[in-house]
């Protein structure tokens, strides 16, 4: 079964750090771009960051640049998000998602597998 | 950055009715890069439509997507009780992703 399982969320004070993990199984993890997407309480979805199969390319939403770092370990089938200098507005459920870049569907790009999410709360 | 605007914010309909959800982009979007997701309370998003009009695996044929350029539509032909949820459109461009703000389909 194709699966993504996030962990590492919790309560952290403003200015603090947290490292999220996402364990992948049931597919060849090293063949896919991967993303982190977050959802603040009662709000919509916001893409946070993504990383290429070999880790050579990484992209971030402007609001987290310089504070968050996405990484991966293909030997461990794991995706990570290191979050530093956390702010109250980073409070959200964080999902990891697999990106599909489908050469057989006119190059369609979409996120076809999602984890259940891990909750990050930034509060004093 | 391309902004996606979904309308209406909330759609109040009865089971069996047709739902039409709109997603408008601030600039032209490649149809290949436009997707739709369904999210129910406490659950992760689920892919419904990719490439603007292709149904994802296991998605019933009452869900259909259409559109091009800056205007895209998700249609649910006859609402089933399990279809009441929030729906998001999403686009990929310039090495980043953006989502619309969502349309809630609620029971009337």
CSV table of C-alpha atoms in Angstrom, one decimal:
chain,number,residue,atom,x,y,z
A,1,UNK,CA,0.0,0.0,0.0
A,2,UNK,CA,1.3,3.4,-0.9
A,3,UNK,CA,1.6,5.4,2.3
A,4,UNK,CA,3.0,8.6,3.8
A,5,UNK,CA,3.2,9.0,7.5
A,6,UNK,CA,4.2,12.4,9.1
A,7,UNK,CA,5.6,12.8,12.6
A,8,UNK,CA,7.4,15.3,14.7
A,9,UNK,CA,4.6,17.9,15.3
A,10,UNK,CA,3.9,19.4,18.7
A,11,UNK,CA,3.8,22.6,20.7
A,12,UNK,CA,6.7,25.0,20.4
A,13,UNK,CA,7.3,28.5,21.6
A,14,UNK,CA,7.7,31.4,19.2
A,15,UNK,CA,11.3,31.5,18.0
A,16,UNK,CA,11.7,27.8,18.5
A,17,UNK,CA,12.5,25.0,16.2
A,18,UNK,CA,10.9,21.7,15.1
A,19,UNK,CA,11.8,19.0,12.7
A,20,UNK,CA,9.0,17.2,10.8
A,21,UNK,CA,9.5,13.8,9.2
A,22,UNK,CA,7.5,11.9,6.6
A,23,UNK,CA,8.0,8.2,6.2
A,24,UNK,CA,7.2,6.8,2.7
A,25,UNK,CA,6.3,3.2,1.9
A,26,UNK,CA,4.8,1.2,-0.9
A,27,UNK,CA,6.5,3.1,-3.8
A,28,UNK,CA,9.9,4.0,-5.1
A,29,UNK,CA,10.5,7.2,-3.0
A,30,UNK,CA,13.6,8.2,-4.8
A,31,UNK,CA,11.6,8.6,-8.1
A,32,UNK,CA,9.4,11.4,-7.0
A,33,UNK,CA,9.5,15.1,-6.2
A,34,UNK,CA,8.0,15.6,-2.7
A,35,UNK,CA,6.2,18.5,-1.1
A,36,UNK,CA,5.1,19.8,2.2
A,37,UNK,CA,1.7,21.5,2.3
A,38,UNK,CA,0.2,23.1,5.4
A,39,UNK,CA,-3.3,24.1,6.6
A,40,UNK,CA,-3.8,26.7,9.4
A,41,UNK,CA,-6.8,26.1,11.6
A,42,UNK,CA,-10.0,26.7,9.7
A,43,UNK,CA,-8.1,27.9,6.6
A,44,UNK,CA,-7.2,26.6,3.2
A,45,UNK,CA,-4.2,24.7,1.9
A,46,UNK,CA,-0.9,26.4,1.4
A,47,UNK,CA,2.1,24.8,-0.3
A,48,UNK,CA,5.3,25.2,1.8
A,49,UNK,CA,8.2,23.6,0.0
A,50,UNK,CA,9.3,20.9,-2.4
A,51,UNK,CA,12.4,18.9,-3.3
A,52,UNK,CA,13.6,17.1,-6.4
A,53,UNK,CA,14.2,13.4,-6.4
A,54,UNK,CA,17.9,13.7,-5.7
A,55,UNK,CA,17.7,16.7,-3.5
A,56,UNK,CA,19.4,19.0,-6.0
A,57,UNK,CA,16.5,21.4,-6.3
A,58,UNK,CA,14.4,22.9,-3.5
A,59,UNK,CA,11.8,25.6,-3.6
A,60,UNK,CA,9.9,27.4,-0.9
A,61,UNK,CA,7.0,29.7,-0.4
A,62,UNK,CA,8.2,33.2,0.3
A,63,UNK,CA,6.9,33.3,3.9
A,64,UNK,CA,9.2,30.4,5.0
A,65,UNK,CA,12.3,31.2,3.0
A,66,UNK,CA,15.4,31.4,5.2
A,67,UNK,CA,13.6,29.8,8.1
A,68,UNK,CA,12.5,26.3,6.8
A,69,UNK,CA,14.7,23.7,5.1
A,70,UNK,CA,13.4,20.7,3.2
A,71,UNK,CA,15.5,17.7,2.8
A,72,UNK,CA,15.2,14.0,2.1
A,73,UNK,CA,17.1,10.7,2.7
A,74,UNK,CA,16.3,8.3,-0.1
A,75,UNK,CA,18.1,5.4,1.7
A,76,UNK,CA,15.6,5.8,4.5
A,77,UNK,CA,12.6,6.7,2.3
A,78,UNK,CA,12.1,9.8,4.4
A,79,UNK,CA,11.3,13.5,3.8
A,80,UNK,CA,12.0,16.2,6.4
A,81,UNK,CA,11.2,19.8,7.1
A,82,UNK,CA,13.4,21.6,9.5
A,83,UNK,CA,11.5,24.6,10.9
A,84,UNK,CA,13.4,27.4,12.7
A,85,UNK,CA,12.4,30.8,14.0
A,86,UNK,CA,8.8,29.6,14.3
A,87,UNK,CA,6.0,32.1,14.4
A,88,UNK,CA,2.4,31.9,15.5
A,89,UNK,CA,1.4,32.1,11.9
A,90,UNK,CA,3.2,28.8,11.2
A,91,UNK,CA,0.6,27.0,13.4
A,92,UNK,CA,-1.0,24.4,11.1
A,93,UNK,CA,-1.4,20.8,10.1
A,94,UNK,CA,1.5,19.9,7.9
A,95,UNK,CA,1.0,17.3,5.2
A,96,UNK,CA,3.6,15.7,3.1
A,97,UNK,CA,2.5,14.9,-0.4
A,98,UNK,CA,3.9,13.0,-3.4
A,99,UNK,CA,4.2,15.0,-6.6
A,100,UNK,CA,3.3,13.2,-9.8
A,101,UNK,CA,4.8,14.6,-13.0
A,102,UNK,CA,3.1,12.4,-15.5
A,103,UNK,CA,4.8,12.2,-18.9
A,104,UNK,CA,1.9,10.0,-20.1
A,105,UNK,CA,-0.8,12.7,-19.4
A,106,UNK,CA,0.8,15.6,-21.3
A,107,UNK,CA,3.1,16.3,-18.5
A,108,UNK,CA,0.4,16.8,-15.9
A,109,UNK,CA,1.6,17.9,-12.5
A,110,UNK,CA,-0.4,17.1,-9.4
A,111,UNK,CA,-0.2,15.7,-5.9
A,112,UNK,CA,-1.6,12.2,-5.9
A,113,UNK,CA,-0.6,10.8,-2.4
A,114,UNK,CA,-1.0,12.6,0.9
A,115,UNK,CA,-0.2,11.8,4.5
A,116,UNK,CA,-2.7,12.3,7.3
A,117,UNK,CA,-0.7,15.3,8.6
A,118,UNK,CA,1.0,16.3,11.8
A,119,UNK,CA,0.0,19.3,13.9
A,120,UNK,CA,2.4,22.1,14.7
A,121,UNK,CA,1.3,24.7,17.3
A,122,UNK,CA,3.4,27.8,17.9
A,123,UNK,CA,2.4,29.4,21.1
A,124,UNK,CA,3.8,30.7,24.4
B,1,UNK,CA,2.7,34.4,-8.7
B,2,UNK,CA,-0.6,33.1,-10.1
B,3,UNK,CA,-3.6,33.6,-7.8
B,4,UNK,CA,-6.5,31.2,-8.0
B,5,UNK,CA,-9.9,32.5,-7.0
B,6,UNK,CA,-12.7,30.0,-6.4
B,7,UNK,CA,-16.4,30.8,-6.4
B,8,UNK,CA,-18.7,30.6,-4.8
B,9,UNK,CA,-17.3,30.4,-1.3
B,10,UNK,CA,-20.1,28.2,-0.2
B,11,UNK,CA,-22.6,26.2,-2.3
B,12,UNK,CA,-25.8,25.0,-0.5
B,13,UNK,CA,-27.4,22.2,-2.4
B,14,UNK,CA,-29.5,19.1,-1.8
B,15,UNK,CA,-28.4,15.5,-2.6
B,16,UNK,CA,-29.1,14.7,-6.2
B,17,UNK,CA,-28.5,18.2,-7.4
B,18,UNK,CA,-25.8,19.4,-9.7
B,19,UNK,CA,-22.8,21.3,-8.3
B,20,UNK,CA,-20.8,23.7,-10.5
B,21,UNK,CA,-17.6,25.1,-8.9
B,22,UNK,CA,-15.4,27.7,-10.5
B,23,UNK,CA,-11.7,28.4,-10.3
B,24,UNK,CA,-10.3,31.5,-12.0
B,25,UNK,CA,-6.6,32.2,-12.4
B,26,UNK,CA,-5.0,35.6,-12.4
B,27,UNK,CA,-2.9,34.6,-15.5
B,28,UNK,CA,-3.2,31.8,-18.0
B,29,UNK,CA,-2.5,28.3,-16.6
B,30,UNK,CA,-1.5,25.3,-18.5
B,31,UNK,CA,-4.3,22.8,-18.4
B,32,UNK,CA,-1.8,20.1,-17.6
B,33,UNK,CA,-1.0,21.9,-14.4
B,34,UNK,CA,-4.5,22.4,-13.0
B,35,UNK,CA,-5.9,19.9,-10.4
B,36,UNK,CA,-8.9,19.6,-8.1
B,37,UNK,CA,-8.9,18.1,-4.6
B,38,UNK,CA,-11.7,17.2,-2.1
B,39,UNK,CA,-11.2,17.6,1.6
B,40,UNK,CA,-13.5,16.4,4.4
B,41,UNK,CA,-13.2,17.5,8.0
B,42,UNK,CA,-10.2,16.0,9.8
B,43,UNK,CA,-8.9,14.3,6.6
B,44,UNK,CA,-6.1,14.9,4.1
B,45,UNK,CA,-7.0,16.3,0.7
B,46,UNK,CA,-7.8,13.7,-2.0
B,47,UNK,CA,-7.0,14.1,-5.6
B,48,UNK,CA,-10.1,14.2,-7.8
B,49,UNK,CA,-9.1,15.7,-11.2
B,50,UNK,CA,-5.7,16.3,-12.8
B,51,UNK,CA,-4.8,17.9,-16.1
B,52,UNK,CA,-8.0,20.0,-15.8
B,53,UNK,CA,-10.2,17.1,-16.9
B,54,UNK,CA,-8.8,13.7,-16.1
B,55,UNK,CA,-10.3,11.8,-13.2
B,56,UNK,CA,-7.9,10.3,-10.7
B,57,UNK,CA,-8.0,6.6,-10.0
B,58,UNK,CA,-11.1,5.5,-8.3
B,59,UNK,CA,-13.0,8.8,-8.7
B,60,UNK,CA,-16.6,8.3,-9.7
B,61,UNK,CA,-17.7,9.6,-13.1
B,62,UNK,CA,-20.1,12.1,-11.6
B,63,UNK,CA,-17.0,14.3,-11.1
B,64,UNK,CA,-15.8,16.1,-14.1
B,65,UNK,CA,-13.4,18.9,-14.8
B,66,UNK,CA,-13.2,21.3,-17.7
B,67,UNK,CA,-11.8,24.6,-18.8
B,68,UNK,CA,-8.6,26.2,-20.1
B,69,UNK,CA,-6.6,29.4,-19.9
B,70,UNK,CA,-7.9,31.3,-16.8
B,71,UNK,CA,-11.3,29.6,-16.3
B,72,UNK,CA,-11.7,26.1,-14.9
B,73,UNK,CA,-14.8,24.3,-13.6
B,74,UNK,CA,-15.4,21.2,-11.4
B,75,UNK,CA,-18.8,19.7,-11.9
B,76,UNK,CA,-20.5,17.1,-9.7
B,77,UNK,CA,-23.4,15.9,-11.8
B,78,UNK,CA,-25.6,14.5,-9.0
B,79,UNK,CA,-24.5,15.1,-5.4
B,80,UNK,CA,-24.2,12.1,-3.2
B,81,UNK,CA,-24.2,12.4,0.6
B,82,UNK,CA,-20.4,11.7,0.7
B,83,UNK,CA,-19.7,14.6,-1.7
B,84,UNK,CA,-20.4,17.3,0.8
B,85,UNK,CA,-17.0,18.7,1.5
B,86,UNK,CA,-14.5,21.5,0.7
B,87,UNK,CA,-13.0,21.5,-2.8
B,88,UNK,CA,-9.7,23.2,-3.8
B,89,UNK,CA,-8.2,23.9,-7.2
B,90,UNK,CA,-4.4,23.9,-7.5
B,91,UNK,CA,-2.0,25.0,-10.1
B,92,UNK,CA,1.7,24.5,-10.7
B,93,UNK,CA,3.9,27.2,-12.2
B,94,UNK,CA,7.3,28.8,-11.9
B,95,UNK,CA,8.6,26.0,-9.7
B,96,UNK,CA,5.8,26.5,-7.1
B,97,UNK,CA,2.3,25.5,-6.3
B,98,UNK,CA,-0.7,27.6,-5.4
B,99,UNK,CA,-4.2,26.6,-4.2
B,100,UNK,CA,-7.5,28.4,-4.4
B,101,UNK,CA,-9.1,29.4,-1.2
B,102,UNK,CA,-11.7,26.5,-1.5
B,103,UNK,CA,-15.4,26.1,-2.1
B,104,UNK,CA,-17.5,24.4,0.6
B,105,UNK,CA,-20.4,22.3,-0.7
B,106,UNK,CA,-22.9,22.0,2.1
B,107,UNK,CA,-26.2,20.3,2.5
B,108,UNK,CA,-29.1,22.6,2.0
